[in-house]
Amino acid sequence: MGSPTLNTVVSLVLLILFFVLSFLITVSSESNEEADALLKWKASLQIHNRSLLSSWIKDTSNVSSKISPCAWSGISCNDAGRVIKISLPGVGLKGKLHDFSFSSFPHAYLDLSRSGLFEVGLLSHLKFLYVDSNQLDGSIPPEVGQLSSLVELFLFSNNLNGSVPPLGNLTHISLLYIRENSFSGFIPPDIGNLKSMSILDLSSNQFSGPIPVSFGNLTNLKNLDLLYNNLSGSIPPSLDNPVLTMLGLDFNHFTSYLPHNICRGGALQYFGVSENHFQGTIPKSLRNCTSLIRVRLNGNNLTGNISEALGIYPNLTFIDLSRNNFYGETHLIGGNAQN
Ligand SMILES: *[C@@H]1O[C@H](CO)[C@@H](O)[C@H](O)[C@H]1NC(C)=O
Ligand SMILES: *[C@@H]1O[C@H](CO)[C@@H](O)[C@H](O)[C@H]1NC(C)=O
Ligand SMILES: *[C@@H]1O[C@H](CO)[C@@H](O)[C@H](O)[C@H]1NC(C)=O
Ligand SMILES: *[C@@H]1O[C@H](CO)[C@@H](O)[C@H](O)[C@H]1NC(C)=O
Ligand SMILES: *[C@@H]1O[C@H](CO)[C@@H](O)[C@H](O)[C@H]1NC(C)=O
Ligand SMILES: *[C@@H]1O[C@H](CO)[C@@H](O)[C@H](O)[C@H]1NC(C)=O
């Protein structure tokens, strides 16, 4: 009578042991894999100041110790010892992002991929990747588009080029800074699916084509910075979400009209559309947009009576309306506004 129960207990214990053991094996081999991937990348880089990555070493004096990259400079880990943050801004990295083995940062916690039970997605627990202000060149590896836990991605001020790979799987991303590179091609429309996006900075690149209509779906977007590109076409009317604080479209080739409800939520502080080919009148919603601090409309083909189009802006510190086809008088009230 007792033996089937005992058998069950024994099998259960064995089963649990099996899972605990495979978990432990998985954890240590993955942290080694992460360490190896980082070391391999280090080896591929020309680093201006070697001492900045001097902590990135494999301690070969003690074979029984696990290599943990968690204490290395610029690396942060979660409680399970997995790398969740790589922060190396301005370290003087010269090399390629392509040499970085993104596939070595696999899914956190229980990974049963080696057991053949599940096909576990790769690369998914890195939350923060900051490699801005270096001299990385080449393109963004497509694997970056699969780092589905990423919350912040800072690639700005490098020499990256080519087109931006599809990023539609980065559903948690909130800050995406890729300004000051040499990216070209269209802005990927799937960025418009990234509902958590709060700050999107693509400025100072060579993006061409229109702003994707899908950007109207970015309801949490506070800052949209597209200055100094080769963008053209019209502005999606839906680009008027109530939390929008900063819209920078200066120095592009936009034509057509300014979006009418741009200050719908009353949060807009920075509105820059200068040096384009915008036509038509100043958006109606700007008249009562008391939140405005800086406004640049200069260098367009805008028309209309500015005394009717503009209102009273208590916080305004700068406005430039020059080189348009306006008429009428300005009665701007605000700090030291100039026009
Ligand atoms: C290299 O970096 C270290 C650590 O930040 C710093 O103390 C040292 O002055 C740097 N050396 C050079 C040549 O920049
Ligand atoms: C080697 O590593 C093991 C495990 O991390 C540790 O317990 C031991 O003290 C280390 N030995 C030396 C000589 O550092
Ligand atoms: C990107 O830059 C490299 C040089 O760093 C160049 O060889 C390559 O043709 C460029 N690619 C594009 C798409 O501009
Ligand atoms: C997004 O993720 C899905 C599911 O993992 C995958 O099939 C698809 O190829 C991914 N898309 C991109 C652009 O990486
Ligand atoms: C700028 O955009 C226009 C129109 O889309 C295109 O014809 C031109 O090749 C682009 N120039 C550069 C340098 O990308
Ligand atoms: C905006 O999001 C909705 C719901 O997810 C989707 O049906 C629609 O196609 C999106 N619009 C654009 C222009 O991508």
XYZ file of C-alpha atoms and ligand atoms in Angstrom:
423
model
C 0.000 0.000 0.000
C 2.720 2.423 1.045
C 5.096 1.777 -1.840
C 3.227 3.570 -4.678
C 3.077 6.631 -2.432
C 6.756 6.342 -1.626
C 7.516 5.915 -5.310
C 5.526 9.014 -6.057
C 7.371 10.974 -3.397
C 10.732 9.743 -4.632
C 9.919 10.617 -8.235
C 8.666 13.991 -7.151
C 11.850 14.665 -5.180
C 13.939 13.561 -8.147
C 11.922 15.740 -10.456
C 12.341 18.763 -8.182
C 16.058 18.032 -7.845
C 16.322 17.815 -11.595
C 14.737 21.255 -12.004
C 16.789 22.821 -9.198
C 19.977 21.395 -10.659
C 19.182 22.437 -14.192
C 18.325 25.893 -12.845
C 21.672 26.176 -11.079
C 23.589 24.892 -14.080
C 21.705 27.285 -16.303
C 22.409 30.247 -14.012
C 26.150 29.669 -13.815
C 26.615 28.860 -17.462
C 24.636 31.904 -18.459
C 26.604 34.291 -16.313
C 29.738 32.783 -17.856
C 28.224 33.211 -21.270
C 27.478 36.864 -20.525
C 31.003 37.398 -19.196
C 32.510 35.711 -22.247
C 30.390 37.797 -24.592
C 31.520 41.002 -22.873
C 35.160 39.933 -22.958
C 34.888 39.034 -26.630
C 33.433 42.443 -27.364
C 36.155 44.139 -25.309
C 38.764 42.289 -27.366
C 37.211 43.597 -30.579
C 37.282 47.228 -29.461
C 39.951 49.828 -29.632
C 39.600 51.508 -26.274
C 41.078 54.940 -25.912
C 41.710 54.528 -22.198
C 42.342 50.873 -21.352
C 42.030 51.454 -17.619
C 38.338 52.186 -18.063
C 37.610 48.533 -18.790
C 40.429 47.127 -16.697
C 37.969 45.414 -14.362
C 36.672 43.379 -17.306
C 38.919 40.372 -16.772
C 38.563 36.677 -16.291
C 40.156 35.645 -13.015
C 42.055 32.583 -14.187
C 43.906 32.159 -10.894
C 40.900 30.444 -9.340
C 39.311 27.906 -11.654
C 36.582 27.026 -9.158
C 35.181 30.557 -9.006
C 32.443 31.580 -11.360
C 33.135 34.535 -13.553
C 30.611 37.155 -12.740
C 30.599 40.328 -14.810
C 28.342 41.988 -12.225
C 31.184 43.823 -10.516
C 32.746 45.047 -13.739
C 32.652 48.749 -14.464
C 29.541 49.808 -16.336
C 27.710 46.522 -15.688
C 24.713 46.074 -13.409
C 22.925 42.836 -12.666
C 19.609 41.771 -11.203
C 19.282 39.576 -8.093
C 19.709 36.462 -10.203
C 23.118 37.706 -11.371
C 22.045 38.504 -14.924
C 23.302 41.556 -16.697
C 20.462 44.050 -17.031
C 22.436 47.199 -17.708
C 25.460 48.021 -19.817
C 26.518 51.613 -19.339
C 29.637 52.758 -21.152
C 28.903 56.281 -22.331
C 31.862 58.268 -23.540
C 34.403 55.603 -22.618
C 36.104 56.073 -25.963
C 34.922 52.821 -27.486
C 35.947 52.545 -31.093
C 34.579 49.573 -32.916
C 31.286 48.045 -33.902
C 28.109 47.264 -32.089
C 27.956 44.319 -34.484
C 30.769 42.573 -32.651
C 28.676 42.526 -29.520
C 27.052 39.137 -29.041
C 23.513 40.186 -28.184
C 22.418 36.566 -28.271
C 24.528 35.853 -25.175
C 22.151 37.684 -22.884
C 19.326 35.182 -22.835
C 16.018 35.135 -21.066
C 16.210 35.647 -17.337
C 15.402 33.107 -14.692
C 14.479 29.561 -15.600
C 15.770 28.817 -19.036
C 14.887 25.338 -20.155
C 16.139 25.819 -23.662
C 18.902 23.274 -23.208
C 16.388 20.653 -22.107
C 14.708 20.948 -25.470
C 11.367 21.553 -23.744
C 10.938 25.107 -24.850
C 12.291 27.303 -27.523
C 13.174 30.223 -25.310
C 13.523 33.600 -26.947
C 17.032 34.974 -26.825
C 18.300 38.226 -25.463
C 15.411 39.414 -23.478
C 16.366 40.776 -20.098
C 18.695 43.660 -20.844
C 16.834 46.801 -19.775
C 19.362 49.573 -20.233
C 21.961 49.885 -22.944
C 24.014 53.073 -22.894
C 26.879 53.210 -25.352
C 26.426 56.833 -26.402
C 29.250 59.312 -27.044
C 31.748 56.834 -28.398
C 33.052 56.201 -31.892
C 31.031 53.130 -32.762
C 30.463 52.790 -36.481
C 28.573 50.517 -38.819
C 24.868 49.860 -38.472
C 22.632 48.865 -35.577
C 22.622 45.053 -35.506
C 19.105 43.682 -36.099
C 19.376 41.781 -32.797
C 18.876 45.080 -30.958
C 15.273 44.895 -32.170
C 14.837 41.707 -30.161
C 16.033 43.077 -26.803
C 12.412 43.076 -25.759
C 12.983 44.193 -22.149
C 14.844 47.343 -23.133
C 13.527 50.429 -21.366
C 16.265 52.857 -22.348
C 18.527 52.718 -25.400
C 21.197 55.413 -25.755
C 23.189 55.239 -28.979
C 23.593 58.969 -29.552
C 26.820 60.665 -30.636
C 28.477 57.799 -32.463
C 29.217 57.223 -36.156
C 26.447 54.708 -36.744
C 24.889 54.597 -40.201
C 22.575 52.621 -42.432
C 18.882 52.285 -41.707
C 17.392 51.613 -38.304
C 16.300 47.975 -37.992
C 12.681 47.127 -37.050
C 12.201 47.995 -33.379
C 8.529 47.044 -33.017
C 9.292 44.377 -30.391
C 10.796 46.829 -27.912
C 7.416 47.217 -26.264
C 8.789 48.552 -22.954
C 11.043 51.200 -24.396
C 10.549 54.641 -22.956
C 13.699 56.544 -23.946
C 15.243 56.117 -27.390
C 18.142 58.439 -28.160
C 19.878 57.936 -31.473
C 20.663 61.572 -32.345
C 24.003 62.640 -33.817
C 24.743 59.668 -36.001
C 24.498 59.175 -39.766
C 21.365 57.089 -40.030
C 19.488 57.307 -43.301
C 16.413 55.819 -44.883
C 12.847 56.083 -43.625
C 11.976 56.211 -39.948
C 10.665 52.697 -39.221
C 6.858 52.973 -38.852
C 6.822 50.227 -36.237
C 8.269 52.731 -33.730
C 4.665 53.977 -33.619
C 3.657 50.723 -31.878
C 5.913 51.364 -28.908
C 3.268 52.729 -26.564
C 5.623 53.345 -23.623
C 7.769 55.755 -25.607
C 8.232 59.011 -23.751
C 11.278 60.622 -25.356
C 12.203 59.896 -28.958
C 15.256 61.718 -30.247
C 16.272 61.024 -33.859
C 17.772 64.454 -34.514
C 20.933 65.204 -36.497
C 20.835 62.217 -38.829
C 19.857 61.876 -42.491
C 16.438 60.328 -42.163
C 14.224 60.993 -45.164
C 10.577 60.514 -46.043
C 7.633 61.479 -43.848
C 6.957 61.132 -40.133
C 5.165 57.768 -39.891
C 1.409 58.192 -39.386
C 1.717 55.560 -36.676
C 3.439 58.153 -34.434
C -0.064 59.418 -33.657
C -0.417 56.237 -31.588
C 2.399 57.233 -29.229
C 0.079 58.523 -26.536
C 2.793 58.808 -23.877
C 5.190 60.716 -26.072
C 6.456 63.869 -24.354
C 9.404 64.829 -26.534
C 9.700 64.248 -30.244
C 12.976 65.529 -31.566
C 13.506 65.260 -35.329
C 15.667 68.342 -35.955
C 18.326 68.346 -38.668
C 17.191 65.522 -40.913
C 15.936 65.260 -44.480
C 12.291 64.651 -43.570
C 9.502 65.822 -45.834
C 5.768 65.600 -46.386
C 3.092 66.587 -43.929
C 2.739 66.155 -40.181
C 0.267 63.457 -39.096
C -2.721 65.374 -37.601
C -2.900 62.752 -34.865
C 0.453 63.944 -33.560
C -1.277 66.007 -30.902
C -1.353 63.824 -27.823
C -2.204 65.705 -24.625
C 1.146 65.111 -22.899
C 3.286 66.402 -25.765
C 5.752 68.884 -24.272
C 8.371 69.262 -26.954
C 8.093 69.029 -30.716
C 11.234 69.790 -32.691
C 10.982 69.602 -36.476
C 13.424 72.382 -37.378
C 15.802 72.099 -40.348
C 13.967 69.557 -42.489
C 11.971 69.780 -45.726
C 8.430 69.602 -44.417
C 5.696 71.171 -46.521
C 1.985 71.399 -45.881
C 0.303 72.696 -42.718
C 1.097 72.710 -39.032
C -1.133 70.397 -36.974
C -4.136 72.365 -35.703
C -4.484 70.792 -32.261
C -0.838 70.695 -31.386
C -1.408 72.194 -27.916
C -4.525 70.119 -27.232
C -3.424 69.033 -23.760
C -1.940 72.388 -22.769
C 1.478 70.853 -22.042
C 3.436 72.144 -25.037
C 6.506 74.153 -24.012
C 8.916 73.888 -26.939
C 7.562 74.164 -30.440
C 10.157 74.352 -33.201
C 9.362 74.072 -36.898
C 11.884 76.571 -38.268
C 13.709 76.264 -41.617
C 11.150 74.124 -43.448
C 8.499 74.914 -46.068
C 5.434 74.957 -43.878
C 2.493 76.902 -45.265
C -0.892 78.026 -43.980
C -1.589 79.755 -40.696
C -0.407 79.358 -37.130
C -2.314 76.486 -35.464
C -5.423 77.728 -33.624
C -4.532 75.819 -30.479
C -1.345 77.878 -30.061
C -3.365 81.001 -29.231
C -4.360 79.716 -25.800
C -1.246 77.636 -25.259
C -0.034 79.400 -22.103
C 2.536 76.677 -21.391
C 4.802 77.825 -24.244
C 8.415 78.692 -23.378
C 10.260 78.634 -26.730
C 8.763 78.947 -30.198
C 10.561 78.879 -33.527
C 8.485 79.399 -36.655
C 11.140 81.264 -38.651
C 12.086 80.382 -42.197
C 8.776 79.022 -43.521
C 5.932 80.188 -45.770
C 3.445 80.769 -42.966
C 0.774 83.435 -43.400
C -1.950 85.184 -41.437
C -2.472 87.947 -38.930
C -0.200 87.300 -35.984
C -2.084 89.587 -33.639
C -5.050 87.232 -33.999
C -3.061 84.007 -34.063
C -0.975 84.583 -30.961
C -2.112 85.029 -27.382
C -0.536 85.729 -24.024
C 2.251 83.468 -22.853
C 3.426 84.103 -19.298
C 6.427 81.749 -19.551
C 7.634 82.599 -23.023
C 11.349 83.385 -23.218
C 11.983 83.120 -26.962
C 9.955 83.408 -30.129
C 11.205 83.789 -33.690
C 8.642 84.511 -36.412
C 11.043 85.940 -38.970
C 11.119 85.104 -42.687
C 7.457 84.190 -43.138
C 4.509 86.013 -44.723
C 2.814 87.227 -41.550
C 1.141 90.574 -41.124
C -0.320 92.459 -38.155
C 1.221 93.452 -34.861
C 2.494 91.267 -32.073
C 1.274 91.917 -28.552
C 3.328 89.251 -26.975
C 3.511 89.305 -23.254
C 6.143 87.137 -21.742
C 9.608 87.369 -20.222
C 12.114 88.718 -22.715
C 10.518 87.394 -25.845
C 12.078 88.631 -29.032
C 10.754 88.440 -32.532
C 41.775 56.713 -17.735
O 40.647 56.490 -16.885
C 40.964 56.500 -15.503
C 39.733 56.073 -14.732
O 38.600 56.857 -15.067
C 41.458 57.874 -15.130
O 41.814 57.905 -13.763
C 42.707 58.209 -15.979
O 43.100 59.519 -15.722
C 42.359 58.069 -17.463
N 43.573 58.237 -18.254
C 43.607 58.983 -19.361
C 44.930 59.019 -20.068
O 42.636 59.591 -19.780
C 38.058 30.403 -5.311
O 36.662 30.577 -5.575
C 35.836 29.928 -4.607
C 34.380 30.044 -5.078
O 34.071 31.363 -5.460
C 36.075 30.561 -3.238
O 35.268 29.925 -2.269
C 37.528 30.446 -2.862
O 37.771 31.127 -1.638
C 38.424 31.025 -3.966
N 39.818 30.783 -3.681
C 40.754 31.713 -3.743
C 42.149 31.294 -3.437
O 40.485 32.888 -4.007
C 28.549 53.170 -43.205
O 29.869 53.615 -42.952
C 30.886 52.745 -43.428
C 32.206 53.324 -42.997
O 32.242 53.463 -41.617
C 30.788 52.644 -44.935
O 31.750 51.730 -45.402
C 29.407 52.153 -45.319
O 29.255 52.168 -46.739
C 28.338 53.054 -44.712
N 27.025 52.497 -44.989
C 26.004 53.247 -45.375
C 24.713 52.528 -45.609
O 26.082 54.459 -45.516
C 9.208 40.142 -32.822
O 9.005 39.025 -32.004
C 8.307 37.948 -32.620
C 8.064 36.892 -31.586
O 9.223 36.606 -30.859
C 9.141 37.454 -33.804
O 8.448 36.435 -34.475
C 9.392 38.603 -34.755
O 10.238 38.199 -35.798
C 10.029 39.762 -34.040
N 10.131 40.895 -34.912
C 11.267 41.538 -35.100
C 11.195 42.675 -36.024
O 12.313 41.229 -34.553
C 16.442 63.692 -49.041
O 15.094 63.359 -49.310
C 14.756 63.433 -50.685
C 13.261 63.230 -50.791
O 12.813 62.175 -49.985
C 15.561 62.390 -51.458
O 15.262 62.472 -52.830
C 17.051 62.658 -51.237
O 17.801 61.643 -51.827
C 17.364 62.718 -49.743
N 18.732 63.130 -49.559
C 19.566 62.490 -48.741
C 20.942 63.055 -48.641
O 19.239 61.492 -48.111
C -2.773 52.670 -34.042
O -3.067 51.642 -33.102
C -4.250 50.930 -33.390
C -4.512 49.975 -32.249
O -3.361 49.271 -31.888
C -4.076 50.213 -34.739
O -5.258 49.514 -35.058
C -3.769 51.248 -35.808
O -3.503 50.602 -37.039
C -2.579 52.092 -35.419
N -2.437 53.169 -36.373
C -1.378 53.273 -37.142
C -1.423 54.408 -38.091
O -0.424 52.516 -37.061
